[in-house]
Structures are given as structure tokens and as C-alpha cells.
Short mmCIF file of C-alpha atoms in Angstrom, two decimals:
data_model
loop_
_atom_site.label_atom_id
_atom_site.label_comp_id
_atom_site.label_asym_id
_atom_site.label_seq_id
_atom_site.Cartn_x
_atom_site.Cartn_y
_atom_site.Cartn_z
CA MET A 174 79.97 177.33 80.99
CA MET A 175 77.08 178.95 79.12
CA LEU A 176 77.08 176.17 76.51
CA ASN A 177 77.24 173.42 79.12
CA SER A 178 74.28 174.85 81.06
CA GLN A 179 72.24 175.25 77.90
CA GLY A 180 73.03 171.67 76.87
CA SER A 181 71.89 170.32 80.23
CA ILE A 182 68.64 172.32 80.01
CA VAL A 183 67.93 170.91 76.55
CA ARG A 184 68.61 167.34 77.72
CA ARG A 185 66.35 167.85 80.72
CA TRP A 186 63.54 169.21 78.55
CA ILE A 187 63.84 166.25 76.14
CA LEU A 188 63.74 163.73 78.97
CA GLN A 189 60.75 165.44 80.59
CA GLU A 190 58.89 165.31 77.29
CA ALA A 191 59.70 161.61 77.00
CA VAL A 192 58.38 161.02 80.54
CA ARG A 193 55.17 162.89 79.72
CA LEU A 194 54.60 160.84 76.57
CA TYR A 195 55.28 157.55 78.36
CA SER A 196 52.90 158.42 81.20
CA LYS A 197 50.25 159.45 78.71
CA VAL A 198 50.61 156.18 76.82
CA LEU A 199 50.49 154.09 79.99
CA GLY A 200 47.42 156.00 81.15
CA SER A 201 48.77 156.57 84.65
CA GLY A 202 50.78 159.34 86.22
CA ARG A 203 52.31 157.23 88.97
CA LEU A 204 55.55 156.74 87.10
CA ALA A 205 55.90 160.37 86.12
CA PRO A 206 57.41 161.74 89.39
CA ALA A 207 60.01 158.99 89.63
CA LEU A 208 60.93 159.28 85.96
CA SER A 209 61.09 163.05 86.28
CA VAL A 210 63.57 162.82 89.15
CA TRP A 211 65.65 160.30 87.17
CA ALA A 212 65.59 162.60 84.12
CA SER A 213 66.72 165.61 86.14
CA ARG A 214 69.60 163.65 87.67
CA CYS A 215 70.69 162.43 84.25
CA ALA A 216 70.60 165.98 82.99
CA LEU A 217 72.74 167.22 85.87
CA GLY A 218 75.23 164.41 85.32
CA HIS A 219 74.62 162.58 88.61
CA PHE A 220 74.41 159.26 86.81
CA SER A 221 76.91 157.90 84.36
CA THR A 222 76.10 155.87 81.31
CA SER A 223 79.41 154.08 81.70
CA ARG A 224 78.79 150.82 83.62
CA SER A 225 82.47 149.98 83.88
CA GLN A 226 83.15 153.14 85.90
CA TYR A 227 80.99 152.04 88.85
CA ALA A 228 80.93 148.28 88.33
CA LYS A 229 82.57 146.06 90.92
CA SER A 230 85.79 144.40 89.96
CA ARG A 231 85.16 140.75 89.13
CA ALA A 232 88.81 139.72 89.07
CA LEU A 233 89.51 136.49 90.91
CA LYS A 234 91.23 137.09 94.20
CA PRO A 235 94.33 134.97 94.71
CA LYS A 236 94.03 132.28 97.38
CA LYS A 237 95.90 132.90 100.57
CA ALA A 238 98.79 130.55 101.19
CA ILE A 239 98.01 128.05 103.95
CA SER A 240 100.60 128.00 106.68
CA GLU A 241 102.38 124.78 107.53
CA LYS A 242 100.73 124.70 110.95
CA LYS A 243 97.25 124.88 109.44
CA LEU A 244 98.20 122.42 106.72
CA THR A 245 98.86 119.71 109.30
CA ARG A 246 95.18 119.78 110.18
CA TYR A 247 94.33 118.60 106.67
CA PHE A 248 97.18 116.15 106.10
CA VAL A 249 96.55 112.80 107.78
CA ASP A 250 98.75 109.80 107.02
CA HIS A 251 97.13 107.20 109.29
CA ARG A 252 93.55 106.39 110.20
CA ARG A 253 91.71 103.72 112.17
CA VAL A 254 88.37 102.79 110.60
CA ASN A 255 85.53 100.62 111.85
CA LEU A 256 83.73 98.99 108.92
CA THR A 257 80.35 97.26 108.92
CA ALA A 258 78.98 95.99 105.62
CA GLY A 259 75.27 96.03 104.85
CA SER A 260 72.99 93.21 105.94
CA GLY A 261 70.95 91.18 103.50
CA GLY A 262 67.23 91.74 103.09
CA LYS A 263 64.82 89.26 104.61
CA GLY A 264 62.90 86.78 102.49
CA ALA A 265 59.15 87.07 102.02
CA CYS A 266 56.55 84.52 103.12
CA THR A 267 53.52 85.01 100.89
CA PHE A 268 51.09 82.88 98.92
CA LEU A 269 49.57 83.49 95.51
CA SER A 270 45.86 84.24 95.55
CA GLU A 271 44.16 85.23 92.29
CA PRO A 272 40.66 84.86 90.84
CA ARG A 273 39.91 81.24 89.98
CA LYS A 274 43.28 80.36 91.53
CA GLU A 275 42.76 80.63 95.26
CA PHE A 276 45.55 78.27 96.31
CA GLY A 277 48.34 79.28 93.95
CA GLY A 278 51.16 78.17 96.21
CA PRO A 279 54.04 80.08 97.79
CA ASP A 280 55.41 83.10 95.90
CA GLY A 281 57.69 84.83 98.43
CA GLY A 282 60.91 86.15 96.86
CA ASN A 283 64.43 86.26 98.26
CA GLY A 284 65.93 89.34 99.84
CA GLY A 285 68.68 91.40 98.25
CA ASP A 286 72.35 91.18 99.23
CA GLY A 287 73.87 93.80 101.50
CA GLY A 288 76.32 96.36 100.18
CA ASP A 289 80.07 95.79 100.35
CA VAL A 290 82.54 98.35 101.70
CA VAL A 291 85.38 98.81 99.19
CA ILE A 292 88.59 100.80 99.56
CA LYS A 293 89.53 102.36 96.22
CA VAL A 294 92.61 104.29 95.14
CA ASP A 295 91.95 107.78 93.79
CA GLN A 296 94.94 109.71 92.49
CA GLN A 297 93.19 113.02 93.16
CA VAL A 298 93.10 112.32 96.90
CA LYS A 299 96.32 113.33 98.65
CA SER A 300 95.56 112.61 102.30
CA LEU A 301 93.50 110.39 104.59
CA ALA A 302 91.84 113.45 106.14
CA LEU A 303 88.54 112.72 104.35
CA VAL A 304 88.38 109.13 105.59
CA PHE A 305 85.82 108.80 108.39
CA PRO A 306 86.43 106.58 111.43
CA LEU A 307 83.14 104.70 110.93
CA TYR A 308 81.51 103.29 107.79
CA ARG A 309 78.21 101.44 107.51
CA GLY A 310 77.13 99.76 104.30
CA THR A 311 73.55 99.87 103.05
CA ASP A 312 71.20 96.94 103.61
CA GLY A 313 69.55 94.95 100.86
CA ASP A 314 65.83 95.30 100.17
CA PRO A 315 63.47 92.58 101.44
CA GLY A 316 61.82 90.18 99.05
CA GLY A 317 58.26 90.64 97.85
CA LYS A 318 55.30 88.63 96.68
CA LYS A 319 54.89 87.19 93.19
CA ASN A 320 58.46 85.87 93.35
CA CYS A 321 59.92 89.40 93.39
CA TYR A 322 63.50 89.47 94.61
CA GLY A 323 64.78 92.34 96.73
CA ARG A 324 67.23 94.79 95.22
CA ASN A 325 70.92 94.36 96.03
CA ALA A 326 72.42 97.27 97.96
CA GLU A 327 74.96 99.60 96.39
CA THR A 328 78.64 99.41 97.24
CA THR A 329 80.11 101.93 99.67
CA TYR A 330 83.48 103.27 98.44
CA ILE A 331 86.26 104.70 100.58
CA ARG A 332 88.62 106.74 98.41
CA VAL A 333 92.23 106.77 99.57
CA PRO A 334 95.48 108.19 98.13
CA LEU A 335 98.00 106.28 96.09
CA GLY A 336 100.37 104.33 98.34
CA THR A 337 97.91 103.43 101.10
CA ILE A 338 98.57 100.27 103.11
CA VAL A 339 95.73 98.43 104.84
CA LYS A 340 96.59 96.63 108.08
CA GLU A 341 94.58 94.34 110.35
CA ASN A 342 95.97 93.33 113.73
CA GLY A 343 99.38 94.64 112.69
CA LYS A 344 99.53 92.56 109.47
CA VAL A 345 99.43 94.05 105.98
CA VAL A 346 96.35 92.76 104.14
CA ALA A 347 96.44 95.09 101.11
CA ASP A 348 98.98 97.32 99.39
CA LEU A 349 97.17 99.86 97.21
CA SER A 350 99.87 101.18 94.90
CA THR A 351 98.14 101.55 91.50
CA GLN A 352 95.47 103.95 90.27
CA GLY A 353 91.94 102.54 90.52
CA GLN A 354 92.97 99.51 92.59
CA GLU A 355 90.20 98.20 94.83
CA TYR A 356 90.12 96.13 97.99
CA VAL A 357 86.91 94.69 99.41
CA ALA A 358 87.29 95.57 103.06
CA ALA A 359 83.96 94.17 104.25
CA TYR A 360 81.56 91.85 102.41
CA GLY A 361 77.83 92.44 102.58
CA GLY A 362 75.51 89.79 103.97
CA ALA A 363 73.57 87.46 101.71
CA GLY A 364 69.86 88.03 101.31
CA GLY A 365 67.36 85.81 103.08
CA LYS A 366 65.34 83.09 101.33
CA GLY A 367 61.64 83.43 100.65
CA ASN A 368 59.18 80.60 101.17
CA ARG A 369 59.19 79.91 97.43
CA PHE A 370 62.77 78.65 97.86
CA PHE A 371 61.59 75.92 100.27
CA LEU A 372 58.89 74.55 97.97
CA SER A 373 59.25 70.79 97.40
CA ASN A 374 57.14 67.74 96.68
CA GLU A 375 57.04 66.92 100.38
CA ASN A 376 56.21 70.48 101.47
CA ARG A 377 53.75 72.14 99.09
CA ALA A 378 52.94 75.06 101.40
CA PRO A 379 56.15 76.09 103.21
CA MET A 380 55.79 78.76 105.86
CA THR A 381 59.53 79.25 106.25
CA ALA A 382 61.39 82.47 105.31
CA THR A 383 64.88 83.30 106.51
CA PRO A 384 66.24 86.73 107.47
CA GLY A 385 69.22 88.22 105.72
CA GLU A 386 72.72 87.56 107.00
CA PRO A 387 74.53 90.40 108.80
CA GLY A 388 77.36 92.19 107.04
CA GLN A 389 81.00 91.61 107.86
CA GLN A 390 82.56 93.75 110.56
CA ARG A 391 86.24 94.69 110.59
CA ILE A 392 88.57 97.19 112.23
CA LEU A 393 91.36 98.25 109.86
CA HIS A 394 94.29 100.63 110.05
CA LEU A 395 95.11 102.73 106.99
CA GLU A 396 98.63 104.07 106.57
CA LEU A 397 99.78 106.41 103.85
CA ARG A 398 103.30 105.98 102.56
CA THR A 399 104.32 108.67 100.11
CA MET A 400 104.71 107.41 96.55
CA ALA A 401 107.71 109.25 95.12
CA HIS A 402 110.77 108.36 93.09
CA ALA A 403 113.26 110.23 95.27
CA GLY A 404 113.16 111.02 98.95
CA MET A 405 115.16 113.86 100.48
CA VAL A 406 116.54 112.75 103.84
CA GLY A 407 118.30 115.10 106.23
CA PHE A 408 118.38 116.67 109.64
CA PRO A 409 116.10 119.58 110.55
CA ASN A 410 117.02 122.92 109.01
CA ALA A 411 119.29 121.32 106.40
CA GLY A 412 117.46 123.19 103.62
CA LYS A 413 115.39 120.33 102.16
CA SER A 414 112.27 122.44 101.65
CA SER A 415 114.24 125.26 100.04
CA LEU A 416 115.92 122.75 97.76
CA LEU A 417 112.58 121.26 96.76
CA ARG A 418 111.27 124.71 95.88
CA ALA A 419 114.37 125.30 93.74
CA ILE A 420 114.12 122.12 91.64
CA SER A 421 110.34 121.55 91.39
CA ASN A 422 106.97 123.25 91.40
CA ALA A 423 106.25 122.49 95.07
CA LYS A 424 105.90 125.35 97.55
CA PRO A 425 106.51 124.00 101.05
CA ALA A 426 106.88 126.40 103.95
CA VAL A 427 110.40 127.70 104.55
CA ALA A 428 111.69 129.26 107.77
CA ALA A 429 114.95 129.62 109.70
CA TYR A 430 114.07 127.27 112.53
CA PRO A 431 114.11 123.46 112.88
CA PHE A 432 111.05 121.34 112.16
CA THR A 433 109.52 123.85 109.77
CA THR A 434 108.24 120.95 107.66
CA LEU A 435 105.67 118.95 109.60
CA ASN A 436 104.37 116.71 106.82
CA PRO A 437 105.81 115.32 103.56
CA HIS A 438 105.63 117.38 100.38
CA VAL A 439 105.97 115.98 96.88
CA GLY A 440 107.35 118.09 94.04
CA ILE A 441 107.54 117.21 90.35
CA VAL A 442 110.74 117.79 88.37
CA LYS A 443 109.87 118.08 84.67
CA TYR A 444 112.26 117.37 81.79
CA GLN A 445 112.18 118.33 78.12
CA ASP A 446 111.29 114.79 77.00
CA HIS A 447 108.13 115.02 79.19
CA GLU A 448 109.48 112.67 81.84
CA GLN A 449 108.54 113.63 85.39
CA VAL A 450 110.40 112.69 88.55
CA ALA A 451 108.60 112.95 91.89
CA VAL A 452 110.74 114.14 94.79
CA ALA A 453 109.46 113.92 98.37
CA ASP A 454 110.56 116.27 101.13
CA ILE A 455 110.59 114.08 104.24
CA PRO A 456 110.39 115.97 107.58
CA GLY A 457 113.64 116.24 109.48
CA ILE A 458 115.10 113.15 111.13
CA ILE A 459 116.97 113.38 114.42
CA ARG A 460 119.23 110.96 116.22
CA GLY A 461 117.12 108.21 117.75
CA ALA A 462 114.28 108.55 115.22
CA HIS A 463 114.12 104.76 114.82
CA VAL A 464 112.97 104.54 118.44
CA ASN A 465 110.29 107.16 117.72
CA ARG A 466 112.12 110.25 118.93
CA GLY A 467 111.10 113.54 117.41
CA LEU A 468 108.79 112.93 114.45
CA GLY A 469 110.18 109.41 114.49
CA ILE A 470 108.60 106.41 112.85
CA SER A 471 105.50 108.33 111.76
CA PHE A 472 107.52 109.81 108.89
CA LEU A 473 110.29 107.26 108.48
CA ARG A 474 107.75 105.00 106.79
CA HIS A 475 107.37 107.52 103.95
CA ILE A 476 110.94 106.72 102.88
CA GLU A 477 110.08 103.04 102.31
CA ARG A 478 108.34 103.82 98.99
CA CYS A 479 111.15 105.98 97.59
CA ARG A 480 113.15 104.29 94.83
CA PHE A 481 116.32 106.28 95.49
CA LEU A 482 117.45 108.70 98.18
CA LEU A 483 118.94 112.19 98.33
CA PHE A 484 120.95 112.74 101.51
CA VAL A 485 120.83 116.50 102.09
CA LEU A 486 123.71 117.66 104.30
CA ASP A 487 124.28 121.07 105.86
CA LEU A 488 127.69 122.48 104.88
CA SER A 489 127.51 125.02 107.70
CA ASP A 490 128.00 122.13 110.14
CA PRO A 491 131.69 121.60 111.04
CA GLU A 492 131.34 117.82 110.50
CA PRO A 493 128.85 117.17 107.66
CA TRP A 494 130.13 113.60 107.23
CA ALA A 495 128.85 112.82 110.73
CA GLN A 496 125.36 113.79 109.54
CA LEU A 497 125.61 111.27 106.72
CA GLN A 498 126.66 108.48 109.08
CA ASP A 499 123.83 109.25 111.50
CA LEU A 500 121.23 109.37 108.73
CA ARG A 501 122.32 106.02 107.31
CA PHE A 502 122.32 104.51 110.81
CA GLU A 503 118.75 105.65 111.50
CA LEU A 504 117.50 104.28 108.17
CA GLU A 505 119.27 100.97 108.68
CA GLN A 506 117.87 100.58 112.19
CA TYR A 507 114.36 101.27 110.94
CA GLU A 508 114.55 98.86 107.98
CA PRO A 509 117.65 96.83 107.09
CA GLY A 510 118.86 97.60 103.58
CA LEU A 511 117.01 100.92 103.34
CA SER A 512 120.23 102.96 103.44
CA GLU A 513 121.75 100.87 100.60
CA ARG A 514 119.31 102.01 97.93
CA PRO A 515 120.60 104.11 95.00
CA GLN A 516 121.45 107.48 96.45
CA ALA A 517 123.10 110.84 95.95
CA ILE A 518 124.84 113.08 98.47
CA VAL A 519 123.73 116.71 98.22
CA ALA A 520 125.75 119.26 100.18
CA ASN A 521 123.47 122.26 100.64
CA LYS A 522 124.30 125.87 101.65
CA ALA A 523 127.41 126.02 99.48
CA ASP A 524 127.15 129.82 99.42
CA LEU A 525 128.24 130.19 103.06
CA PRO A 526 131.86 131.25 103.83
CA GLU A 527 132.73 128.09 105.79
CA ALA A 528 131.23 125.78 103.14
CA LEU A 529 134.39 125.50 101.02
CA ALA A 530 136.54 124.04 103.80
CA ASN A 531 133.76 121.73 105.02
CA LEU A 532 133.14 120.50 101.46
CA ALA A 533 136.79 119.54 101.03
CA ALA A 534 136.74 117.65 104.35
CA LEU A 535 133.53 115.88 103.35
CA ARG A 536 134.91 114.73 100.01
CA SER A 537 138.03 113.38 101.69
CA ARG A 538 135.95 111.17 103.98
CA VAL A 539 133.26 110.02 101.52
CA ALA A 540 133.98 107.81 98.53
CA GLN A 541 130.73 108.71 96.73
CA ARG A 542 130.10 111.70 94.54
CA VAL A 543 129.14 114.86 96.43
CA ILE A 544 127.08 117.55 94.67
CA PRO A 545 127.48 120.97 96.31
CA VAL A 546 124.42 123.17 95.78
CA SER A 547 122.88 126.33 97.12
CA ALA A 548 119.11 126.45 97.24
CA LEU A 549 119.31 130.17 97.96
CA THR A 550 121.44 131.27 94.99
CA GLY A 551 120.67 128.35 92.64
CA GLU A 552 124.28 127.23 92.40
CA ASN A 553 124.70 123.77 90.79
CA ILE A 554 120.93 123.18 90.73
CA GLY A 555 121.19 122.11 87.09
CA GLU A 556 123.83 119.52 87.94
CA LEU A 557 121.58 118.09 90.66
CA ILE A 558 118.63 117.86 88.26
CA LEU A 559 120.77 116.02 85.69
CA HIS A 560 122.05 113.58 88.32
CA LEU A 561 118.49 113.06 89.50
CA ARG A 562 117.57 112.04 85.95
CA GLU A 563 120.45 109.52 85.90
CA LEU A 564 119.08 107.89 89.04
CA TYR A 565 115.60 107.83 87.52
CA ASP A 566 116.82 106.23 84.29
CA GLY A 567 118.65 103.60 86.33
CA TYR A 568 115.42 102.88 88.20
CA LEU A 569 113.50 102.42 84.92
CA LEU A 570 116.20 100.09 83.60
CA THR A 571 116.10 97.98 86.76
CA GLU A 572 112.32 97.66 86.60
CA GLU A 573 112.46 96.56 82.95
CA ARG A 574 115.05 93.89 83.72
CA THR A 575 113.06 92.48 86.64
CA GLY A 576 109.78 92.59 84.73
CA GLY A 577 108.20 95.16 87.06
CA GLN A 578 106.03 98.13 86.22
CA PRO A 579 107.77 101.44 86.97
CA VAL A 580 105.74 104.16 88.64
CA ARG A 581 105.33 107.20 86.41
CA TRP A 582 103.87 110.57 87.23
#
């Protein structure tokens, strides 16, 4: 204790001497009291020279997981938009007047064209939530004197996700299914003509200039149909979201009540040869969905873009084969031939006690291959992933034979 007190006294004396010398050099004693207090606190150990001891932690805080209920506010799969393209600029009516050239003739330039409104596919956009209900293109600049033309207006872009369908009066006018694809939704008006345009031998001093034409107006409906290779179809609480979490990197909400999933989720299944298969978790379908019961048609349309289907059945149900019949019936009523696409039957919840007897009854009534899995324990997940790759390879082979371009992720 004696040594520590003596050491602090020596440090305090050294710091006080340094303060005195600094104040003497600066020629002012104003800083001396403050520096003296700082020196005494340093000597007593009130301040630490270690910045890391008192520094705030700069570690990035993990983002909070958004609940499924809040996520529905951001996911929008249909939007009605009112589009008005830009109008053209008016033409100028001027005459050239310079020294020694008083009557130089008409020199009014034409106006610029109005801006178009273009819908463009952006793969980074995942929802129509950022699409506004009203768009107005920019107008072209008016013409000027000395034959100066007005500037054409810039194009207004509406960025939409991959798989967006554009409808007008119930008819499909554009199918945006490739990255960077564009569709001119509304054309801008042409610029007006200046009086220079009307110059002729019969009319040497035209006084005519036309205004720009108005832009095109349209009301369009945008619908998003999920672009995925496989679509998981099943009744509510069949375990589709849990199965998607088990085979891919997606993290949809999971709970023990029906209609947990309120919007489609897409997960990516990666293989060692760098192939990627996109699997969509379609919200639960109920009996009568084709007549818009439950979530109904609003999510049945997401299945249209899937190349092959995964029928997810609940083995805890006493009659899982009845689920398969009802699911195929709803798909067929919505779109004929939809239930006949390449498919696999996945019997989920194989870890339950009653699953073994229900699985045997299901296989006796279904001629197709049935893959029993358990999303909870991971049973037979590898077999499902391998079978999913077989369906994907068959899809690629079919596209090559027909001369199409397969969708890759």
C-alpha cells in the first residue's frame, strides 16, 4: 500500500509539472485548472488508458425474425395500377431576327416526346408491395428558337418480380418470365411541331405550331405467380412449411395450427454439382378452393408455374388417400391437366405411432411411389431430395427435347 501511494504521488507530481509547462508555453493559465483536475484523476486511477474496457460494443445485432402475420403486409401478389405516359412538348413558333438579317424566317423547333412507362423484371424484387397504384410519366420539353428541339423525357420503370403476368380487361397482355424482360405498358405522346416544320414555298412565314400529344392511359392488373420448379400442395397443417425448412434454406413460420402459412415461400435445394431446385410452399388448400373458399384462387394460381408437384399428405389422418383425391380434384377443377403434371407423393409425419398402419393402407390404394418422411426427425429426407433431383432432371430433358429454355436458379 505504501508503494502504491508513493507511485500515485509521483505520477501526480509529474503530470502537474507537465500542466505547468504547457500553460507557461501557451501563455495562458485558463487550461491549467482543467488539466490539473484531469491529472489528479489520472493519478488516482479514475480514468483508464484502456479504451476497450469502456468502449461500446460494435457487434452487429441480429435482425429479429418477422412473424408470418407481419410478413403478409409486405407480400403482395396482385396489384391494380393506373398508368399515364408523359405528354409531348409543344412546338415553338418563333422567327429568326439577327443583325443585317431582320426577316430570317421561321426557326421554331419541335417539342420532345413524352416518357414511356415500362414494366421491367427485376430478380431482386420478390413482391408487388413496392408497386404503386398510380404512375405518371414525365412530359417532353417544349421546342425552342433557332431550330432547337425539345428534350425527350426519360422512361419511367416499374420493377416487378419474376413471374409477373400483366392483364387488361381480364386478358393476359404480357407474361414476364425472364430476367430483364420489359413491356411497354404506356407509350408517351409525340412532341408537337414547330413553325419551322410548316415552312413551304407557298407559306414562307407560317404561324402554326402544334401542341404535344397526350400520353397513353391504361389500367392494368399485375398478378404474381411464383416461379419455382416444384410446388408443395397439401391441406392445412400437413407439415409443408416444416418440410421446406428441412430440405432447403427457407425459414417459413411453423406452428401447430392450420393456416400458419399465409403467403408462398420459396426454398432452394442445393446439390453437389451446383444445381439448384426451387421448391415453393403453397398455402394450405381446402375442399372447395376452386370456388374461392378459404385462401382459394388467390394462391391456386401460384401452382400454375410449378413444373412438377409434391403432394404432401398427413399420415396422422385415418384416410390419407382421401386427401390425395381431394387435392387432385381441386387442381383439376381450377385448371384441367394441372393435376397430371410430374409429381411425387410425400407422406409426412412418419414418426407418429399411427403412421405405420396408415402408410400401409395408403400404399395399397395408390399405384404411385409413396415417400414416407418426417420433417421433425429428418427421416427419409435424403431420399426425398434424391427423388426431387430425378424430377428436376426429367424436366430439363423435356425442355431440351421441345426446344424450350429451362428455368434455372
